[in-house]
PDB file of C-alpha atoms and ligand atoms in Angstrom:
ATOM      1  CA  MET T   1     -21.362 -17.301  -1.372  1.00 93.00           C
ATOM      2  CA  ARG T   2     -20.592 -15.472   0.761  1.00 97.00           C
ATOM      3  CA  GLN T   3     -22.265 -10.910   1.173  1.00 98.00           C
ATOM      4  CA  ALA T   4     -21.037  -8.113   1.993  1.00 98.00           C
ATOM      5  CA  GLN T   5     -21.954  -5.259   2.299  1.00 97.00           C
ATOM      6  CA  LEU T   6     -19.990  -2.206   1.185  1.00 97.00           C
ATOM      7  CA  ASN T   7     -19.974   1.117  -0.981  1.00 95.00           C
ATOM      8  CA  GLY T   8     -23.816   1.376  -0.632  1.00 94.00           C
ATOM      9  CA  THR T   9     -24.408  -2.189  -2.206  1.00 96.00           C
ATOM     10  CA  THR T  10     -24.048  -6.069  -2.057  1.00 97.00           C
ATOM     11  CA  LEU T  11     -21.376  -8.297  -3.335  1.00 98.00           C
ATOM     12  CA  SER T  12     -21.214 -11.683  -3.308  1.00 98.00           C
ATOM     13  CA  TYR T  13     -18.170 -13.110  -3.512  1.00 98.00           C
ATOM     14  CA  GLN T  14     -16.230 -16.964  -1.913  1.00 98.00           C
ATOM     15  CA  ASP T  15     -13.384 -16.801  -0.226  1.00 98.00           C
ATOM     16  CA  GLN T  16     -12.135 -19.865   0.142  1.00 98.00           C
ATOM     17  CA  GLY T  17      -8.285 -21.589   1.383  1.00 98.00           C
ATOM     18  CA  GLU T  18      -5.326 -20.587   3.572  1.00 98.00           C
ATOM     19  CA  GLY T  19      -2.442 -18.881   2.638  1.00 97.00           C
ATOM     20  CA  ALA T  20      -1.525 -15.526   0.072  1.00 98.00           C
ATOM     21  CA  PRO T  21      -4.425 -14.056  -0.567  1.00 98.00           C
ATOM     22  CA  LEU T  22      -5.232 -14.124  -4.812  1.00 98.00           C
ATOM     23  CA  LEU T  23      -7.912 -11.556  -5.618  1.00 98.00           C
ATOM     24  CA  LEU T  24     -10.170 -13.402  -8.709  1.00 99.00           C
ATOM     25  CA  VAL T  25     -12.047 -10.638 -10.841  1.00 99.00           C
ATOM     26  CA  HIS T  26     -14.223 -11.722 -13.371  1.00 98.00           C
ATOM     27  CA  GLY T  27     -14.874  -9.637 -17.093  1.00 98.00           C
ATOM     28  CA  PHE T  28     -18.120  -8.738 -18.381  1.00 98.00           C
ATOM     29  CA  PRO T  29     -20.218  -9.468 -18.519  1.00 98.00           C
ATOM     30  CA  LEU T  30     -19.952 -12.684 -16.376  1.00 98.00           C
ATOM     31  CA  ASP T  31     -19.489 -13.963 -12.617  1.00 98.00           C
ATOM     32  CA  HIS T  32     -16.951 -14.974 -10.320  1.00 98.00           C
ATOM     33  CA  SER T  33     -18.419 -18.991 -11.949  1.00 98.00           C
ATOM     34  CA  MET T  34     -15.869 -18.078 -14.896  1.00 98.00           C
ATOM     35  CA  TRP T  35     -12.392 -18.627 -12.363  1.00 98.00           C
ATOM     36  CA  ARG T  36     -13.820 -22.590 -11.699  1.00 98.00           C
ATOM     37  CA  HIS T  37     -11.330 -24.263 -11.889  1.00 98.00           C
ATOM     38  CA  GLN T  38      -8.859 -21.312 -10.153  1.00 98.00           C
ATOM     39  CA  ILE T  39     -10.399 -20.867  -7.674  1.00 98.00           C
ATOM     40  CA  GLU T  40     -10.936 -25.232  -6.744  1.00 98.00           C
ATOM     41  CA  TYR T  41      -6.983 -25.423  -7.327  1.00 98.00           C
ATOM     42  CA  PHE T  42      -5.743 -22.330  -5.888  1.00 98.00           C
ATOM     43  CA  SER T  43      -7.953 -22.974  -2.462  1.00 98.00           C
ATOM     44  CA  ALA T  44      -5.344 -25.455  -1.989  1.00 98.00           C
ATOM     45  CA  THR T  45      -2.206 -22.657  -1.619  1.00 98.00           C
ATOM     46  CA  HIS T  46      -3.956 -19.373  -1.379  1.00 98.00           C
ATOM     47  CA  ARG T  47      -6.757 -17.580   0.768  1.00 98.00           C
ATOM     48  CA  VAL T  48      -8.229 -17.077  -2.951  1.00 98.00           C
ATOM     49  CA  VAL T  49     -11.096 -14.666  -2.900  1.00 98.00           C
ATOM     50  CA  ALA T  50     -13.446 -14.308  -6.212  1.00 98.00           C
ATOM     51  CA  PRO T  51     -16.446 -11.880  -5.951  1.00 98.00           C
ATOM     52  CA  ASP T  52     -18.786 -10.928  -8.019  1.00 98.00           C
ATOM     53  CA  LEU T  53     -18.637  -7.603  -9.277  1.00 98.00           C
ATOM     54  CA  ARG T  54     -21.243  -5.063  -8.973  1.00 98.00           C
ATOM     55  CA  GLY T  55     -24.220  -5.670 -10.902  1.00 98.00           C
ATOM     56  CA  PHE T  56     -23.653  -9.051 -12.031  1.00 98.00           C
ATOM     57  CA  GLY T  57     -23.890 -13.053 -10.392  1.00 98.00           C
ATOM     58  CA  ALA T  58     -25.152 -12.384  -7.395  1.00 97.00           C
ATOM     59  CA  SER T  59     -24.167  -8.470  -6.893  1.00 98.00           C
ATOM     60  CA  LEU T  60     -26.333  -5.960  -6.110  1.00 96.00           C
ATOM     61  CA  LEU T  61     -25.986  -2.999  -8.529  1.00 95.00           C
ATOM     62  CA  GLY T  62     -26.615  -0.493  -5.980  1.00 93.00           C
ATOM     63  CA  HIS T  63     -26.278   3.220  -5.672  1.00 88.00           C
ATOM     64  CA  LEU T  64     -23.484   4.637  -7.747  1.00 84.00           C
ATOM     65  CA  GLY T  65     -23.398   8.367  -6.327  1.00 75.00           C
ATOM     66  CA  ASP T  66     -23.493  10.707  -8.471  1.00 71.00           C
ATOM     67  CA  ARG T  67     -23.348   8.495 -11.910  1.00 72.00           C
ATOM     68  CA  GLU T  68     -26.444   7.636 -11.039  1.00 67.00           C
ATOM     69  CA  VAL T  69     -28.676  11.005 -11.200  1.00 60.00           C
ATOM     70  CA  SER T  70     -27.802  11.340 -15.087  1.00 66.00           C
ATOM     71  CA  ASP T  71     -29.985   9.938 -17.581  1.00 72.00           C
ATOM     72  CA  GLU T  72     -26.818   7.212 -18.323  1.00 83.00           C
ATOM     73  CA  PRO T  73     -26.018   5.927 -15.299  1.00 91.00           C
ATOM     74  CA  ALA T  74     -22.374   4.321 -15.433  1.00 94.00           C
ATOM     75  CA  VAL T  75     -19.703   2.395 -12.885  1.00 96.00           C
ATOM     76  CA  THR T  76     -16.811   3.578 -13.655  1.00 96.00           C
ATOM     77  CA  MET T  77     -13.207   1.096 -13.260  1.00 98.00           C
ATOM     78  CA  ARG T  78     -12.349   3.352 -10.263  1.00 97.00           C
ATOM     79  CA  GLN T  79     -15.632   1.951  -8.321  1.00 97.00           C
ATOM     80  CA  TYR T  80     -15.236  -1.241  -9.400  1.00 98.00           C
ATOM     81  CA  ALA T  81     -11.692  -0.896  -7.719  1.00 98.00           C
ATOM     82  CA  ASP T  82     -12.777   1.226  -4.785  1.00 98.00           C
ATOM     83  CA  ASP T  83     -15.071  -2.330  -4.100  1.00 98.00           C
ATOM     84  CA  LEU T  84     -12.867  -4.596  -4.744  1.00 98.00           C
ATOM     85  CA  ALA T  85     -10.556  -2.847  -1.834  1.00 98.00           C
ATOM     86  CA  SER T  86     -13.417  -2.225   0.588  1.00 98.00           C
ATOM     87  CA  LEU T  87     -14.395  -5.551   0.276  1.00 98.00           C
ATOM     88  CA  LEU T  88     -10.111  -7.031   1.337  1.00 98.00           C
ATOM     89  CA  ASP T  89     -11.202  -4.157   4.259  1.00 98.00           C
ATOM     90  CA  THR T  90     -13.762  -6.008   4.871  1.00 98.00           C
ATOM     91  CA  LEU T  91     -12.275 -10.164   5.156  1.00 98.00           C
ATOM     92  CA  GLY T  92      -9.705  -7.698   7.037  1.00 98.00           C
ATOM     93  CA  ILE T  93      -7.179  -8.455   4.410  1.00 98.00           C
ATOM     94  CA  THR T  94      -4.768  -6.035   4.997  1.00 94.00           C
ATOM     95  CA  GLY T  95      -1.422  -7.941   3.231  1.00 95.00           C
ATOM     96  CA  GLN T  96      -0.690  -7.169  -0.396  1.00 98.00           C
ATOM     97  CA  VAL T  97      -2.683  -9.326  -2.571  1.00 98.00           C
ATOM     98  CA  ALA T  98      -2.903 -11.154  -5.847  1.00 98.00           C
ATOM     99  CA  PHE T  99      -4.563  -9.649  -8.417  1.00 98.00           C
ATOM    100  CA  CYS T 100      -5.755 -11.910 -11.297  1.00 99.00           C
ATOM    101  CA  GLY T 101      -8.484  -9.864 -13.776  1.00 98.00           C
ATOM    102  CA  LEU T 102      -9.531 -11.075 -17.032  1.00 98.00           C
ATOM    103  CA  SER T 103     -10.371  -8.322 -19.866  1.00 98.00           C
ATOM    104  CA  MET T 104     -12.834  -6.304 -17.740  1.00 98.00           C
ATOM    105  CA  GLY T 105     -10.951  -7.558 -14.708  1.00 98.00           C
ATOM    106  CA  GLY T 106      -7.724  -6.342 -15.546  1.00 98.00           C
ATOM    107  CA  TYR T 107      -9.293  -3.688 -16.690  1.00 98.00           C
ATOM    108  CA  ILE T 108      -9.805  -2.924 -12.891  1.00 98.00           C
ATOM    109  CA  GLY T 109      -6.457  -4.090 -12.505  1.00 98.00           C
ATOM    110  CA  TRP T 110      -4.542  -1.565 -13.839  1.00 98.00           C
ATOM    111  CA  GLN T 111      -7.152   1.221 -11.812  1.00 98.00           C
ATOM    112  CA  PHE T 112      -6.222  -0.791  -8.384  1.00 98.00           C
ATOM    113  CA  TRP T 113      -2.193  -0.705  -9.620  1.00 98.00           C
ATOM    114  CA  GLN T 114      -2.443   2.825  -9.304  1.00 98.00           C
ATOM    115  CA  ALA T 115      -5.463   3.982  -6.629  1.00 98.00           C
ATOM    116  CA  HIS T 116      -4.594   1.098  -4.267  1.00 98.00           C
ATOM    117  CA  GLY T 117      -1.394  -0.259  -5.573  1.00 97.00           C
ATOM    118  CA  ASP T 118       0.393  -0.097  -1.617  1.00 97.00           C
ATOM    119  CA  ARG T 119      -2.399  -3.491  -1.823  1.00 98.00           C
ATOM    120  CA  LEU T 120      -0.200  -5.311  -4.584  1.00 98.00           C
ATOM    121  CA  ARG T 121       2.126  -7.827  -4.763  1.00 98.00           C
ATOM    122  CA  CYS T 122       1.887  -8.728  -8.277  1.00 98.00           C
ATOM    123  CA  LEU T 123      -0.543  -8.454 -10.400  1.00 98.00           C
ATOM    124  CA  ILE T 124      -2.026 -11.108 -13.807  1.00 98.00           C
ATOM    125  CA  GLN T 125      -3.391  -9.303 -16.544  1.00 98.00           C
ATOM    126  CA  CYS T 126      -5.086 -12.248 -18.310  1.00 98.00           C
ATOM    127  CA  ASP T 127      -6.648 -10.814 -22.404  1.00 98.00           C
ATOM    128  CA  THR T 128      -7.069  -7.025 -21.513  1.00 98.00           C
ATOM    129  CA  ARG T 129      -5.875  -4.561 -23.472  1.00 98.00           C
ATOM    130  CA  ALA T 130      -3.891  -1.334 -21.863  1.00 98.00           C
ATOM    131  CA  ALA T 131      -5.546   1.396 -24.639  1.00 98.00           C
ATOM    132  CA  ALA T 132      -8.705   2.883 -23.729  1.00 98.00           C
ATOM    133  CA  ASP T 133     -11.253   2.354 -26.866  1.00 97.00           C
ATOM    134  CA  THR T 134     -11.105   4.566 -30.201  1.00 97.00           C
ATOM    135  CA  ALA T 135     -13.971   6.872 -29.984  1.00 97.00           C
ATOM    136  CA  GLU T 136     -15.734   5.061 -32.536  1.00 98.00           C
ATOM    137  CA  VAL T 137     -15.515   2.081 -29.956  1.00 97.00           C
ATOM    138  CA  ALA T 138     -16.746   4.089 -27.182  1.00 97.00           C
ATOM    139  CA  ARG T 139     -20.184   4.823 -29.405  1.00 97.00           C
ATOM    140  CA  GLY T 140     -20.695   0.992 -30.127  1.00 96.00           C
ATOM    141  CA  ARG T 141     -20.279   0.906 -26.560  1.00 96.00           C
ATOM    142  CA  ARG T 142     -22.878   3.151 -25.694  1.00 94.00           C
ATOM    143  CA  MET T 143     -25.340   2.285 -28.439  1.00 94.00           C
ATOM    144  CA  MET T 144     -25.190  -1.340 -26.401  1.00 94.00           C
ATOM    145  CA  ALA T 145     -25.841  -0.132 -23.278  1.00 95.00           C
ATOM    146  CA  GLN T 146     -29.200   1.072 -25.068  1.00 94.00           C
ATOM    147  CA  GLN T 147     -29.600  -1.607 -26.737  1.00 94.00           C
ATOM    148  CA  VAL T 148     -29.095  -3.984 -23.916  1.00 96.00           C
ATOM    149  CA  ILE T 149     -32.686  -1.961 -21.366  1.00 95.00           C
ATOM    150  CA  ALA T 150     -34.416  -2.102 -25.078  1.00 95.00           C
ATOM    151  CA  ASP T 151     -33.778  -5.589 -25.976  1.00 96.00           C
ATOM    152  CA  GLY T 152     -32.463  -7.165 -22.951  1.00 97.00           C
ATOM    153  CA  ALA T 153     -28.953  -9.397 -21.926  1.00 97.00           C
ATOM    154  CA  GLU T 154     -29.516 -12.012 -24.567  1.00 97.00           C
ATOM    155  CA  SER T 155     -28.677 -10.090 -27.778  1.00 95.00           C
ATOM    156  CA  VAL T 156     -25.714  -9.201 -25.592  1.00 96.00           C
ATOM    157  CA  ALA T 157     -24.640 -13.210 -24.793  1.00 97.00           C
ATOM    158  CA  ARG T 158     -25.407 -12.817 -29.236  1.00 96.00           C
ATOM    159  CA  ALA T 159     -23.270 -10.286 -29.869  1.00 94.00           C
ATOM    160  CA  MET T 160     -20.605 -11.448 -27.411  1.00 96.00           C
ATOM    161  CA  ILE T 161     -20.363 -14.876 -26.973  1.00 97.00           C
ATOM    162  CA  PRO T 162     -19.017 -15.745 -31.144  1.00 96.00           C
ATOM    163  CA  ARG T 163     -15.899 -13.464 -29.540  1.00 97.00           C
ATOM    164  CA  LEU T 164     -14.878 -14.773 -26.548  1.00 98.00           C
ATOM    165  CA  PHE T 165     -14.191 -18.676 -27.394  1.00 98.00           C
ATOM    166  CA  ALA T 166     -11.793 -20.217 -30.336  1.00 98.00           C
ATOM    167  CA  ALA T 167     -13.708 -21.468 -33.500  1.00 97.00           C
ATOM    168  CA  GLU T 168     -13.724 -24.981 -32.261  1.00 97.00           C
ATOM    169  CA  THR T 169     -14.502 -24.207 -28.239  1.00 98.00           C
ATOM    170  CA  PRO T 170     -18.337 -24.762 -28.770  1.00 97.00           C
ATOM    171  CA  THR T 171     -17.897 -28.102 -30.036  1.00 97.00           C
ATOM    172  CA  ARG T 172     -15.010 -29.691 -28.056  1.00 97.00           C
ATOM    173  CA  GLN T 173     -16.208 -27.762 -24.361  1.00 97.00           C
ATOM    174  CA  PRO T 174     -20.220 -27.159 -25.938  1.00 98.00           C
ATOM    175  CA  ASP T 175     -21.373 -26.829 -21.752  1.00 98.00           C
ATOM    176  CA  ILE T 176     -18.595 -23.998 -21.098  1.00 98.00           C
ATOM    177  CA  VAL T 177     -20.341 -22.291 -23.758  1.00 98.00           C
ATOM    178  CA  GLU T 178     -23.455 -22.878 -22.299  1.00 98.00           C
ATOM    179  CA  GLN T 179     -22.748 -22.169 -18.820  1.00 98.00           C
ATOM    180  CA  THR T 180     -21.568 -18.520 -19.996  1.00 98.00           C
ATOM    181  CA  TRP T 181     -24.191 -18.106 -22.438  1.00 98.00           C
ATOM    182  CA  GLN T 182     -26.329 -18.354 -18.958  1.00 98.00           C
ATOM    183  CA  VAL T 183     -24.956 -16.539 -16.973  1.00 98.00           C
ATOM    184  CA  ILE T 184     -25.123 -13.710 -19.811  1.00 98.00           C
ATOM    185  CA  CYS T 185     -29.003 -13.793 -20.665  1.00 98.00           C
ATOM    186  CA  ALA T 186     -28.965 -14.322 -15.804  1.00 98.00           C
ATOM    187  CA  THR T 187     -28.051 -10.648 -15.909  1.00 98.00           C
ATOM    188  CA  GLN T 188     -29.597  -7.255 -16.032  1.00 97.00           C
ATOM    189  CA  PRO T 189     -29.304  -4.959 -18.753  1.00 97.00           C
ATOM    190  CA  LYS T 190     -29.119  -1.568 -16.648  1.00 95.00           C
ATOM    191  CA  SER T 191     -25.865  -3.574 -15.303  1.00 97.00           C
ATOM    192  CA  ILE T 192     -24.269  -3.976 -18.416  1.00 97.00           C
ATOM    193  CA  ALA T 193     -25.151  -1.037 -19.602  1.00 97.00           C
ATOM    194  CA  ALA T 194     -23.427   0.743 -16.659  1.00 96.00           C
ATOM    195  CA  ALA T 195     -20.527  -1.599 -17.186  1.00 98.00           C
ATOM    196  CA  GLN T 196     -20.495  -0.688 -20.628  1.00 97.00           C
ATOM    197  CA  ARG T 197     -20.508   2.895 -20.168  1.00 96.00           C
ATOM    198  CA  GLY T 198     -17.898   2.802 -17.462  1.00 97.00           C
ATOM    199  CA  MET T 199     -15.496   0.522 -19.797  1.00 98.00           C
ATOM    200  CA  ALA T 200     -16.014   3.022 -22.302  1.00 97.00           C
ATOM    201  CA  GLU T 201     -14.753   6.539 -20.741  1.00 96.00           C
ATOM    202  CA  ARG T 202     -11.139   3.623 -18.876  1.00 98.00           C
ATOM    203  CA  PRO T 203      -7.898   5.635 -19.336  1.00 97.00           C
ATOM    204  CA  ASP T 204      -5.523   4.766 -21.413  1.00 98.00           C
ATOM    205  CA  ARG T 205      -2.741   3.014 -19.744  1.00 98.00           C
ATOM    206  CA  ARG T 206       0.209   2.899 -22.762  1.00 98.00           C
ATOM    207  CA  ASP T 207       1.971   5.433 -20.822  1.00 97.00           C
ATOM    208  CA  GLN T 208       1.869   3.924 -17.035  1.00 98.00           C
ATOM    209  CA  LEU T 209       3.635   0.800 -18.166  1.00 98.00           C
ATOM    210  CA  ALA T 210       6.208   1.800 -17.225  1.00 98.00           C
ATOM    211  CA  ASP T 211       5.405   3.031 -13.755  1.00 98.00           C
ATOM    212  CA  ILE T 212       4.424  -0.878 -13.034  1.00 98.00           C
ATOM    213  CA  ASN T 213       6.234  -2.044 -10.439  1.00 96.00           C
ATOM    214  CA  VAL T 214       5.311  -4.987  -9.019  1.00 97.00           C
ATOM    215  CA  PRO T 215       6.076  -8.848 -11.127  1.00 98.00           C
ATOM    216  CA  THR T 216       3.526  -9.032 -14.115  1.00 98.00           C
ATOM    217  CA  LEU T 217       2.319 -11.959 -16.002  1.00 98.00           C
ATOM    218  CA  LEU T 218       0.386 -10.814 -18.326  1.00 98.00           C
ATOM    219  CA  LEU T 219      -1.848 -14.493 -19.675  1.00 98.00           C
ATOM    220  CA  CYS T 220      -3.234 -14.872 -23.822  1.00 98.00           C
ATOM    221  CA  GLY T 221      -5.737 -16.997 -25.484  1.00 98.00           C
ATOM    222  CA  GLU T 222      -4.454 -17.709 -28.895  1.00 98.00           C
ATOM    223  CA  HIS T 223      -7.074 -16.751 -30.836  1.00 98.00           C
ATOM    224  CA  ASP T 224      -8.105 -13.849 -28.553  1.00 98.00           C
ATOM    225  CA  VAL T 225     -10.156 -11.188 -31.058  1.00 98.00           C
ATOM    226  CA  ILE T 226     -10.613  -8.979 -28.432  1.00 97.00           C
ATOM    227  CA  SER T 227      -7.540  -8.963 -26.521  1.00 98.00           C
ATOM    228  CA  PRO T 228      -4.649 -10.539 -29.203  1.00 98.00           C
ATOM    229  CA  PRO T 229      -0.913 -11.767 -28.454  1.00 98.00           C
ATOM    230  CA  ALA T 230       0.291  -9.501 -30.249  1.00 98.00           C
ATOM    231  CA  GLU T 231      -1.118  -6.585 -28.054  1.00 98.00           C
ATOM    232  CA  MET T 232      -0.384  -8.183 -24.561  1.00 98.00           C
ATOM    233  CA  ARG T 233       3.551  -8.464 -26.207  1.00 98.00           C
ATOM    234  CA  GLU T 234       3.632  -5.138 -26.229  1.00 98.00           C
ATOM    235  CA  ILE T 235       1.947  -4.290 -23.336  1.00 98.00           C
ATOM    236  CA  ALA T 236       4.875  -7.326 -21.868  1.00 98.00           C
ATOM    237  CA  ARG T 237       7.390  -4.808 -23.432  1.00 98.00           C
ATOM    238  CA  GLY T 238       5.856  -1.701 -21.689  1.00 98.00           C
ATOM    239  CA  ILE T 239       6.981  -3.208 -17.826  1.00 98.00           C
ATOM    240  CA  ARG T 240       9.436  -3.341 -15.827  1.00 94.00           C
ATOM    241  CA  HIS T 241       9.360  -7.099 -14.521  1.00 93.00           C
ATOM    242  CA  ALA T 242       6.169  -8.584 -17.304  1.00 97.00           C
ATOM    243  CA  THR T 243       6.396 -12.289 -17.777  1.00 97.00           C
ATOM    244  CA  PHE T 244       3.868 -12.627 -21.291  1.00 98.00           C
ATOM    245  CA  VAL T 245       2.086 -16.551 -21.430  1.00 98.00           C
ATOM    246  CA  GLN T 246       0.777 -17.711 -24.643  1.00 98.00           C
ATOM    247  CA  ILE T 247      -1.713 -20.309 -23.570  1.00 98.00           C
ATOM    248  CA  ASN T 248      -2.013 -22.075 -27.080  1.00 98.00           C
ATOM    249  CA  GLY T 249      -5.561 -23.549 -29.221  1.00 98.00           C
ATOM    250  CA  VAL T 250      -7.959 -21.111 -26.987  1.00 98.00           C
ATOM    251  CA  GLY T 251      -9.642 -17.727 -27.128  1.00 98.00           C
ATOM    252  CA  HIS T 252     -10.517 -14.835 -24.506  1.00 98.00           C
ATOM    253  CA  MET T 253     -11.925 -16.993 -22.346  1.00 98.00           C
ATOM    254  CA  ALA T 254      -8.800 -19.353 -21.852  1.00 97.00           C
ATOM    255  CA  PRO T 255      -8.555 -20.012 -17.857  1.00 98.00           C
ATOM    256  CA  LEU T 256     -12.685 -21.932 -18.972  1.00 98.00           C
ATOM    257  CA  GLU T 257     -11.431 -23.090 -22.116  1.00 98.00           C
ATOM    258  CA  ASP T 258      -7.692 -24.550 -20.812  1.00 98.00           C
ATOM    259  CA  PRO T 259      -7.959 -24.226 -16.801  1.00 98.00           C
ATOM    260  CA  ALA T 260      -4.506 -26.916 -16.491  1.00 98.00           C
ATOM    261  CA  THR T 261      -2.791 -24.926 -18.891  1.00 98.00           C
ATOM    262  CA  THR T 262      -4.047 -21.665 -17.219  1.00 98.00           C
ATOM    263  CA  ASN T 263      -3.323 -21.866 -14.278  1.00 98.00           C
ATOM    264  CA  GLN T 264       0.240 -23.891 -15.006  1.00 98.00           C
ATOM    265  CA  ALA T 265       1.325 -21.068 -16.059  1.00 98.00           C
ATOM    266  CA  ILE T 266      -0.109 -18.325 -12.785  1.00 98.00           C
ATOM    267  CA  ALA T 267       1.465 -20.889 -10.447  1.00 98.00           C
ATOM    268  CA  ASP T 268       4.933 -21.074 -12.011  1.00 98.00           C
ATOM    269  CA  PHE T 269       4.403 -17.315 -11.557  1.00 98.00           C
ATOM    270  CA  LEU T 270       3.010 -17.257  -8.225  1.00 98.00           C
ATOM    271  CA  ALA T 271       6.167 -19.728  -7.238  1.00 96.00           C
ATOM    272  CA  GLY T 272       8.629 -16.593  -8.128  1.00 89.00           C
ATOM    273  CA  HIS T 273       6.863 -14.369  -6.788  1.00 84.00           C
TER     274      HIS T 273
HETATM  275  C1  MLT A 301     -14.187  -8.060 -21.327  1.00 58.98           C
HETATM  276  O1  MLT A 301     -14.435  -9.963 -21.235  1.00 58.98           O
HETATM  277  O2  MLT A 301     -14.693  -7.820 -20.120  1.00 58.98           O
HETATM  278  C2  MLT A 301     -14.608  -7.900 -22.550  1.00 58.98           C
HETATM  279  O3  MLT A 301     -15.133  -8.213 -23.422  1.00 58.98           O
HETATM  280  C3  MLT A 301     -14.060  -5.854 -22.018  1.00 58.98           C
HETATM  281  C4  MLT A 301     -14.401  -5.111 -23.480  1.00 58.98           C
HETATM  282  O4  MLT A 301     -15.841  -5.672 -23.963  1.00 58.98           O
HETATM  283  O5  MLT A 301     -13.809  -4.616 -23.095  1.00 58.98           O
END
């Protein structure tokens, strides 16, 4: 992993391969390792940049500006997206990138399109949502933020792991479930709390979908219970140049649960754009 100092923090990232840039943005509360199969596959043809978002993996939470002084520090989707733009600057990547995000990485993807759209060649949104949280879900996130500070990251792993994978995955692929458990448990509680608060206040994107004018791939696991296929199909209907692909037999973590099919879907899309 390499490191870059930017925006009051230190980000760790992988930067591998040559060619058109492909930025891989992980979900919550994970790190770049959820993309290990995509890093290996696409670095044969692309320059793949896979960061740990601030506070996750080997990246520091760093300074949060005016969001730090409150009792409830938050990292907004805007902050994560701005960090990614700064990372591209640091790496000298001035041309347009293919942005590929999963779930929270997708929430950041909508924000990246809004704030840094001139840097975007195409969007690949995996297992994500365009709607904002309901008041009840946002309240649940704020409660989880308090709970993780009190009880530690393992409480979050216990709550999330069953929702991340298809029901059969723990039996079929116990190693990926165990690795994901380890990643979550190694995450700083204050980073988990800050991300939860940031997600709770993210805007609803559904009214903006019609304005998205870059080619967009929506990719979703058949058994995803966090961002179900029906909801992602609806997002695809709202975007002018969108393609929807369902990955059968997997849950929210399609890139990890079925890397071969996921890689093929992304490669087909990238080849056309
Ligand atoms: C993720 O996978 O990034 C999270 O499930 C997103 C969320 O909590 O909404």
